[in-house]
Tab-separated table of C-alpha atoms in Angstrom:
chain	number	residue	atom	x	y	z
A	31	UNK	CA	10.126	2.010	-11.728
A	32	UNK	CA	9.313	5.377	-13.355
A	33	UNK	CA	8.512	8.004	-10.803
A	34	UNK	CA	7.022	11.348	-11.757
A	35	UNK	CA	8.484	13.722	-9.056
A	36	UNK	CA	7.082	16.973	-10.454
A	37	UNK	CA	3.821	18.268	-8.756
A	38	UNK	CA	0.885	18.846	-10.857
A	39	UNK	CA	-1.708	21.160	-9.278
A	40	UNK	CA	-4.895	19.682	-9.351
A	41	UNK	CA	-7.567	21.988	-7.788
A	42	UNK	CA	-10.842	20.882	-7.000
A	43	UNK	CA	-13.666	22.667	-8.750
A	44	UNK	CA	-17.351	22.580	-8.343
A	45	UNK	CA	-19.040	20.603	-11.163
A	46	UNK	CA	-22.963	20.517	-10.983
A	47	UNK	CA	-23.262	16.947	-11.993
A	48	UNK	CA	-26.776	15.621	-12.864
A	49	UNK	CA	-25.705	12.439	-14.447
A	50	UNK	CA	-26.706	8.976	-12.700
A	51	UNK	CA	-24.929	6.669	-10.475
A	52	UNK	CA	-22.253	3.869	-11.533
A	53	UNK	CA	-25.253	1.583	-12.290
A	54	UNK	CA	-28.003	3.747	-13.440
A	55	UNK	CA	-27.922	6.912	-15.893
A	56	UNK	CA	-31.127	8.348	-14.229
A	57	UNK	CA	-31.823	10.756	-11.701
A	58	UNK	CA	-33.798	8.260	-9.612
A	59	UNK	CA	-30.710	6.348	-8.660
A	60	UNK	CA	-30.394	8.904	-5.800
A	61	UNK	CA	-26.858	10.318	-6.172
A	62	UNK	CA	-26.557	14.062	-5.865
A	63	UNK	CA	-23.082	14.163	-5.060
A	64	UNK	CA	-20.537	16.677	-6.896
A	65	UNK	CA	-16.756	16.854	-7.143
A	66	UNK	CA	-16.664	18.314	-3.708
A	67	UNK	CA	-19.827	17.940	-1.908
A	68	UNK	CA	-22.235	15.030	-1.049
A	69	UNK	CA	-21.806	11.498	0.624
A	70	UNK	CA	-20.280	8.691	-0.889
A	71	UNK	CA	-18.701	5.083	-0.111
A	72	UNK	CA	-15.652	3.918	-1.652
A	73	UNK	CA	-13.311	0.573	-1.081
A	74	UNK	CA	-9.683	0.556	0.039
A	75	UNK	CA	-7.415	-2.110	0.601
A	76	UNK	CA	-7.226	-2.658	4.423
A	77	UNK	CA	-3.451	-2.211	4.469
A	78	UNK	CA	-3.713	1.268	3.211
A	79	UNK	CA	-6.152	2.163	6.129
A	80	UNK	CA	-3.884	4.483	8.194
A	81	UNK	CA	-2.821	6.827	5.155
A	82	UNK	CA	-6.613	6.860	3.915
A	83	UNK	CA	-7.936	7.998	7.258
A	84	UNK	CA	-5.375	10.817	7.333
A	85	UNK	CA	-6.411	11.820	3.751
A	86	UNK	CA	-10.132	11.501	4.468
A	87	UNK	CA	-9.940	13.753	7.653
A	88	UNK	CA	-8.075	16.337	5.757
A	89	UNK	CA	-10.402	16.358	2.762
A	90	UNK	CA	-13.657	16.664	4.893
A	91	UNK	CA	-12.034	19.419	7.005
A	92	UNK	CA	-11.322	21.006	3.585
A	93	UNK	CA	-14.636	20.358	1.867
A	94	UNK	CA	-17.123	20.694	4.667
A	95	UNK	CA	-19.987	19.632	2.549
A	96	UNK	CA	-18.265	16.390	1.540
A	97	UNK	CA	-18.428	12.723	3.253
A	98	UNK	CA	-16.462	10.048	1.969
A	99	UNK	CA	-16.868	6.829	3.746
A	100	UNK	CA	-14.148	4.091	3.350
A	101	UNK	CA	-15.127	0.381	3.162
A	102	UNK	CA	-11.669	-1.401	4.153
A	103	UNK	CA	-11.605	-4.814	2.595
A	104	UNK	CA	-9.127	-6.820	0.888
A	105	UNK	CA	-7.908	-6.340	-2.551
A	106	UNK	CA	-10.034	-9.159	-4.461
A	107	UNK	CA	-13.300	-8.220	-2.892
A	108	UNK	CA	-12.813	-4.441	-3.298
A	109	UNK	CA	-11.957	-5.154	-7.076
A	110	UNK	CA	-14.861	-7.225	-7.442
A	111	UNK	CA	-17.226	-4.429	-5.815
A	112	UNK	CA	-15.799	-1.806	-8.437
A	113	UNK	CA	-16.373	-4.317	-11.288
A	114	UNK	CA	-19.797	-4.634	-10.094
A	115	UNK	CA	-20.262	-1.056	-9.677
A	116	UNK	CA	-21.218	-1.047	-6.066
A	117	UNK	CA	-18.549	1.498	-5.661
A	118	UNK	CA	-16.942	3.830	-7.959
A	119	UNK	CA	-13.538	4.070	-6.236
A	120	UNK	CA	-10.987	1.671	-5.096
A	121	UNK	CA	-7.596	2.093	-3.652
A	122	UNK	CA	-5.345	-0.777	-4.146
A	123	UNK	CA	-1.769	-1.893	-5.217
A	124	UNK	CA	-2.455	-2.973	-8.859
A	125	UNK	CA	-4.075	-1.552	-12.236
A	126	UNK	CA	-6.918	-2.937	-13.817
A	127	UNK	CA	-6.154	-6.082	-15.692
A	128	UNK	CA	-6.845	-6.125	-19.336
A	129	UNK	CA	-9.936	-8.175	-19.260
A	130	UNK	CA	-11.292	-6.096	-16.445
A	131	UNK	CA	-10.765	-2.723	-18.425
A	132	UNK	CA	-12.477	-4.501	-21.515
A	133	UNK	CA	-15.483	-5.607	-19.277
A	134	UNK	CA	-16.136	-2.175	-17.961
A	135	UNK	CA	-15.671	-0.544	-21.312
A	136	UNK	CA	-18.085	-3.114	-23.104
A	137	UNK	CA	-20.642	-2.298	-20.697
A	138	UNK	CA	-20.313	1.629	-21.525
A	139	UNK	CA	-18.075	2.640	-18.767
A	140	UNK	CA	-14.956	4.843	-18.586
A	141	UNK	CA	-12.629	3.411	-16.168
A	142	UNK	CA	-9.524	5.541	-15.219
A	143	UNK	CA	-6.261	4.865	-13.365
A	144	UNK	CA	-4.536	7.385	-11.020
A	145	UNK	CA	-1.186	6.583	-9.505
A	146	UNK	CA	-0.858	8.114	-5.866
A	147	UNK	CA	2.261	6.549	-4.092
A	148	UNK	CA	4.940	4.006	-3.730
A	149	UNK	CA	5.268	1.659	-0.789
A	150	UNK	CA	7.646	-1.018	0.621
A	151	UNK	CA	6.181	-4.702	1.397
A	152	UNK	CA	7.973	-4.964	4.715
A	153	UNK	CA	9.113	-8.207	6.363
A	154	UNK	CA	8.996	-7.985	10.095
A	155	UNK	CA	10.257	-10.237	12.733
A	156	UNK	CA	10.259	-10.492	16.524
A	157	UNK	CA	12.192	-7.830	18.321
A	158	UNK	CA	14.590	-10.227	19.831
A	159	UNK	CA	15.441	-11.870	16.704
A	160	UNK	CA	19.237	-11.406	15.682
A	161	UNK	CA	18.779	-12.733	12.105
A	162	UNK	CA	17.649	-9.365	10.558
A	163	UNK	CA	19.043	-9.697	6.995
A	164	UNK	CA	17.305	-11.774	4.219
A	165	UNK	CA	17.797	-11.724	0.570
A	166	UNK	CA	14.801	-11.771	-1.950
A	167	UNK	CA	16.051	-15.522	-3.062
A	168	UNK	CA	15.729	-16.705	0.567
A	169	UNK	CA	12.498	-14.996	1.085
A	170	UNK	CA	11.211	-17.077	-2.255
A	171	UNK	CA	12.615	-20.175	-0.922
A	172	UNK	CA	10.575	-19.756	2.272
A	173	UNK	CA	7.459	-18.638	0.123
A	174	UNK	CA	7.680	-21.753	-2.238
A	175	UNK	CA	8.038	-24.166	0.801
A	176	UNK	CA	11.880	-24.999	0.228
A	177	UNK	CA	12.814	-23.448	3.434
A	178	UNK	CA	10.596	-24.106	6.375
A	179	UNK	CA	13.071	-23.640	9.392
A	180	UNK	CA	14.950	-20.690	10.399
A	181	UNK	CA	17.969	-23.283	10.013
A	182	UNK	CA	17.372	-23.546	6.423
A	183	UNK	CA	18.151	-19.774	6.071
A	184	UNK	CA	20.690	-19.205	8.914
A	185	UNK	CA	22.430	-22.276	9.627
A	186	UNK	CA	22.686	-22.921	13.474
A	187	UNK	CA	19.418	-20.977	14.416
A	188	UNK	CA	17.477	-22.637	17.137
A	189	UNK	CA	14.146	-20.815	16.474
A	190	UNK	CA	12.619	-23.866	15.001
A	191	UNK	CA	9.936	-23.488	12.248
A	192	UNK	CA	9.266	-20.182	10.350
A	193	UNK	CA	5.833	-18.980	11.136
A	194	UNK	CA	4.783	-17.063	8.001
A	195	UNK	CA	1.993	-14.585	8.257
A	196	UNK	CA	-0.034	-12.416	6.086
A	197	UNK	CA	-2.950	-10.035	6.740
A	198	UNK	CA	-5.452	-11.666	4.572
A	199	UNK	CA	-5.549	-14.706	2.040
A	200	UNK	CA	-6.867	-12.353	-0.520
A	201	UNK	CA	-4.886	-9.248	0.234
A	202	UNK	CA	-2.715	-7.382	-2.012
A	203	UNK	CA	0.405	-8.430	-0.075
A	204	UNK	CA	-0.456	-12.226	-1.040
A	205	UNK	CA	-1.060	-11.115	-4.579
A	206	UNK	CA	2.019	-9.205	-4.685
A	207	UNK	CA	4.317	-12.263	-3.660
A	208	UNK	CA	2.536	-14.596	-5.826
A	209	UNK	CA	2.671	-12.393	-9.134
A	210	UNK	CA	5.912	-10.730	-8.189
A	211	UNK	CA	7.982	-13.265	-6.767
A	212	UNK	CA	6.400	-16.572	-7.440
A	213	UNK	CA	5.441	-16.347	-11.021
A	214	UNK	CA	1.843	-16.497	-10.664
A	215	UNK	CA	2.407	-19.712	-8.344
A	216	UNK	CA	0.817	-19.953	-5.014
A	217	UNK	CA	2.383	-19.771	-1.689
A	218	UNK	CA	3.423	-23.298	-0.668
A	219	UNK	CA	4.944	-22.950	2.814
A	220	UNK	CA	3.029	-25.398	5.075
A	221	UNK	CA	3.396	-22.701	7.930
A	222	UNK	CA	1.731	-19.802	6.601
A	223	UNK	CA	-1.055	-18.201	8.377
A	224	UNK	CA	-3.598	-15.419	7.550
A	225	UNK	CA	-4.431	-12.963	10.694
A	226	UNK	CA	-7.211	-11.230	8.968
A	227	UNK	CA	-5.923	-7.599	9.307
A	228	UNK	CA	-2.558	-5.788	9.311
A	229	UNK	CA	-2.730	-4.783	12.896
A	230	UNK	CA	-3.103	-8.317	13.823
A	231	UNK	CA	-0.151	-9.191	11.843
A	232	UNK	CA	1.913	-6.714	13.925
A	233	UNK	CA	0.524	-7.913	17.114
A	234	UNK	CA	1.046	-11.754	15.986
A	235	UNK	CA	4.796	-10.965	15.190
A	236	UNK	CA	5.203	-9.163	18.366
A	237	UNK	CA	4.265	-12.091	20.276
A	238	UNK	CA	5.805	-15.044	18.201
A	239	UNK	CA	9.513	-15.341	18.306
A	240	UNK	CA	9.672	-17.628	15.071
A	241	UNK	CA	7.235	-15.355	12.823
A	242	UNK	CA	7.966	-13.441	9.733
A	243	UNK	CA	5.045	-11.114	9.056
A	244	UNK	CA	4.420	-9.523	5.687
A	245	UNK	CA	2.803	-6.112	5.685
A	246	UNK	CA	2.739	-2.574	3.860
A	247	UNK	CA	5.229	-0.223	5.237
A	248	UNK	CA	2.832	2.381	6.198
A	249	UNK	CA	1.752	0.456	9.172
A	250	UNK	CA	5.207	0.579	10.803
A	251	UNK	CA	6.195	4.124	11.425
A	252	UNK	CA	6.239	5.038	14.984
A	253	UNK	CA	3.753	7.971	15.515
A	254	UNK	CA	6.239	9.617	17.693
A	255	UNK	CA	9.123	10.002	15.184
A	256	UNK	CA	7.933	12.732	12.686
A	257	UNK	CA	10.921	12.106	10.745
A	258	UNK	CA	9.678	8.636	9.612
A	259	UNK	CA	13.119	6.882	10.499
A	260	UNK	CA	12.130	4.428	12.988
A	261	UNK	CA	9.627	1.890	13.066
A	262	UNK	CA	7.238	0.280	15.545
A	263	UNK	CA	9.219	-0.675	18.883
A	264	UNK	CA	6.989	-3.973	19.174
A	265	UNK	CA	8.591	-5.694	16.195
A	266	UNK	CA	11.767	-5.662	13.887
A	267	UNK	CA	11.694	-4.821	10.278
A	268	UNK	CA	14.127	-7.079	8.467
A	269	UNK	CA	16.640	-5.534	5.923
A	270	UNK	CA	16.211	-7.120	2.442
A	271	UNK	CA	18.759	-7.738	-0.357
A	272	UNK	CA	18.649	-8.081	-3.999
A	273	UNK	CA	22.083	-10.000	-4.040
A	274	UNK	CA	22.168	-13.854	-3.266
A	275	UNK	CA	23.694	-13.592	0.021
A	276	UNK	CA	22.303	-10.869	2.413
A	277	UNK	CA	24.480	-8.888	4.575
A	278	UNK	CA	24.045	-5.521	6.634
A	279	UNK	CA	26.164	-3.732	3.621
A	280	UNK	CA	23.963	-4.713	0.788
A	281	UNK	CA	20.628	-4.999	2.874
A	282	UNK	CA	18.006	-2.275	3.034
A	283	UNK	CA	14.799	-1.426	4.877
A	284	UNK	CA	11.759	0.264	3.303
A	285	UNK	CA	12.713	3.849	4.267
A	286	UNK	CA	11.437	6.385	1.834
A	287	UNK	CA	14.803	7.388	0.364
A	288	UNK	CA	15.558	3.400	-0.093
A	289	UNK	CA	12.227	3.141	-2.349
A	290	UNK	CA	13.189	6.193	-3.901
A	291	UNK	CA	16.501	5.129	-5.167
A	292	UNK	CA	15.399	1.432	-5.845
A	293	UNK	CA	17.708	0.021	-3.270
A	294	UNK	CA	14.733	-1.701	-1.409
A	295	UNK	CA	13.715	-4.435	-3.710
A	296	UNK	CA	10.016	-5.058	-2.747
A	297	UNK	CA	8.207	-1.992	-3.972
A	298	UNK	CA	4.572	-1.703	-4.888
A	299	UNK	CA	2.456	1.114	-6.584
A	300	UNK	CA	-0.420	2.245	-5.001
A	301	UNK	CA	-3.375	3.128	-7.378
A	302	UNK	CA	-6.804	4.920	-7.111
A	303	UNK	CA	-9.066	3.243	-9.682
A	304	UNK	CA	-12.248	5.057	-10.616
A	305	UNK	CA	-15.248	4.153	-12.533
A	306	UNK	CA	-17.499	7.290	-12.275
A	307	UNK	CA	-19.409	8.290	-15.176
A	308	UNK	CA	-20.971	11.397	-12.912
A	309	UNK	CA	-17.330	12.819	-12.331
A	310	UNK	CA	-18.478	13.550	-8.757
A	311	UNK	CA	-17.109	12.928	-5.403
A	312	UNK	CA	-15.276	9.831	-6.007
A	313	UNK	CA	-13.415	11.774	-8.821
A	314	UNK	CA	-12.803	14.640	-6.042
A	315	UNK	CA	-11.453	12.673	-3.541
A	316	UNK	CA	-9.222	10.739	-5.980
A	317	UNK	CA	-7.696	13.858	-7.560
A	318	UNK	CA	-7.141	15.014	-3.936
A	319	UNK	CA	-4.949	12.333	-3.266
A	320	UNK	CA	-2.466	13.112	-5.961
A	321	UNK	CA	-2.827	17.034	-5.366
A	322	UNK	CA	-0.063	18.839	-3.572
A	323	UNK	CA	-1.858	18.707	-0.293
A	324	UNK	CA	-2.777	15.028	-0.593
A	325	UNK	CA	0.911	14.265	-1.672
A	326	UNK	CA	2.023	15.963	1.359
A	327	UNK	CA	0.139	13.738	3.586
A	328	UNK	CA	1.563	10.884	1.897
A	329	UNK	CA	5.071	11.893	2.256
A	330	UNK	CA	4.570	12.549	6.091
A	331	UNK	CA	3.177	9.017	6.390
A	332	UNK	CA	6.249	7.263	5.497
A	333	UNK	CA	5.315	6.250	1.830
A	334	UNK	CA	6.889	7.768	-1.116
A	335	UNK	CA	4.578	10.204	-3.081
A	336	UNK	CA	4.092	9.892	-6.908
A	337	UNK	CA	4.114	13.665	-7.308
A	338	UNK	CA	6.476	15.892	-5.216
A	339	UNK	CA	9.515	17.809	-5.058
A	340	UNK	CA	11.747	15.479	-2.851
A	341	UNK	CA	14.924	17.217	-1.723
A	342	UNK	CA	17.883	15.220	-0.431
A	343	UNK	CA	20.378	16.580	1.996
A	344	UNK	CA	23.629	14.851	3.191
A	345	UNK	CA	23.988	14.962	6.989
A	346	UNK	CA	27.390	14.516	8.907
A	347	UNK	CA	26.845	12.965	12.416
A	348	UNK	CA	29.818	13.444	14.837
A	349	UNK	CA	30.420	11.115	17.590
A	350	UNK	CA	31.183	12.590	21.020
């Protein structure tokens, strides 16, 4: 993973945009937004809604004449909205596919990509579960249906069947495990459930002792902890290992530092995908996400910003 860790100042400047909307180059389309004013809607993967809400609030506070309305949806539907030019901006966990880029260019568009952050795809379990380390290999065994019981991974476990829960059948989390871990094959575990939203995944796991939830790490930070070093107290975040056998020494949680140094194995890139011929408010908000202010918000959220000055400090903790 190539991380660019030097801030590039991206200033929001007023642009008098007199071009047409995504689907019509004539003023009759009704769009009057500029780089920092007007009203637009954009699509975002629902799993990124906590960080997008924070970014939106600061952007609108800074630019009083701007209103950006997020449409939280799954990755597949959000991409289709962008391809159909029903929106000009999509926040998601994948870039355009070659055929998607070509389709837009063939229709006279100029699609662009901005990388804004990295996150860890977190595996969560019930807070009473003592089996808290898992290898990528064993997680793949669960996904492909080879391991369906907790005892298949942890001999002697009495927890019964593994209840695997995602946020949505079309979500970026599902696409990530299928594309990156299963070689493009579908999830074959017979005990897999879609909970519809990320919040419902957390609630399901908190009430289900035999569950494993798959969720974006930005949902897990305890809002009382400004250091982002603890997670939601209602669930347990599993440590994941790249090695064949997971132990506490070789397994890692999706903390920012372990995403930064690649110790955590389940890392995703978060993109702002733009298709806006006006260079209007969708461009303004997307560039705000990669600006110093936008990247600082991402850092505070628990994700790893794409651009930023990361300072590492060693701390000695003395036991009384």
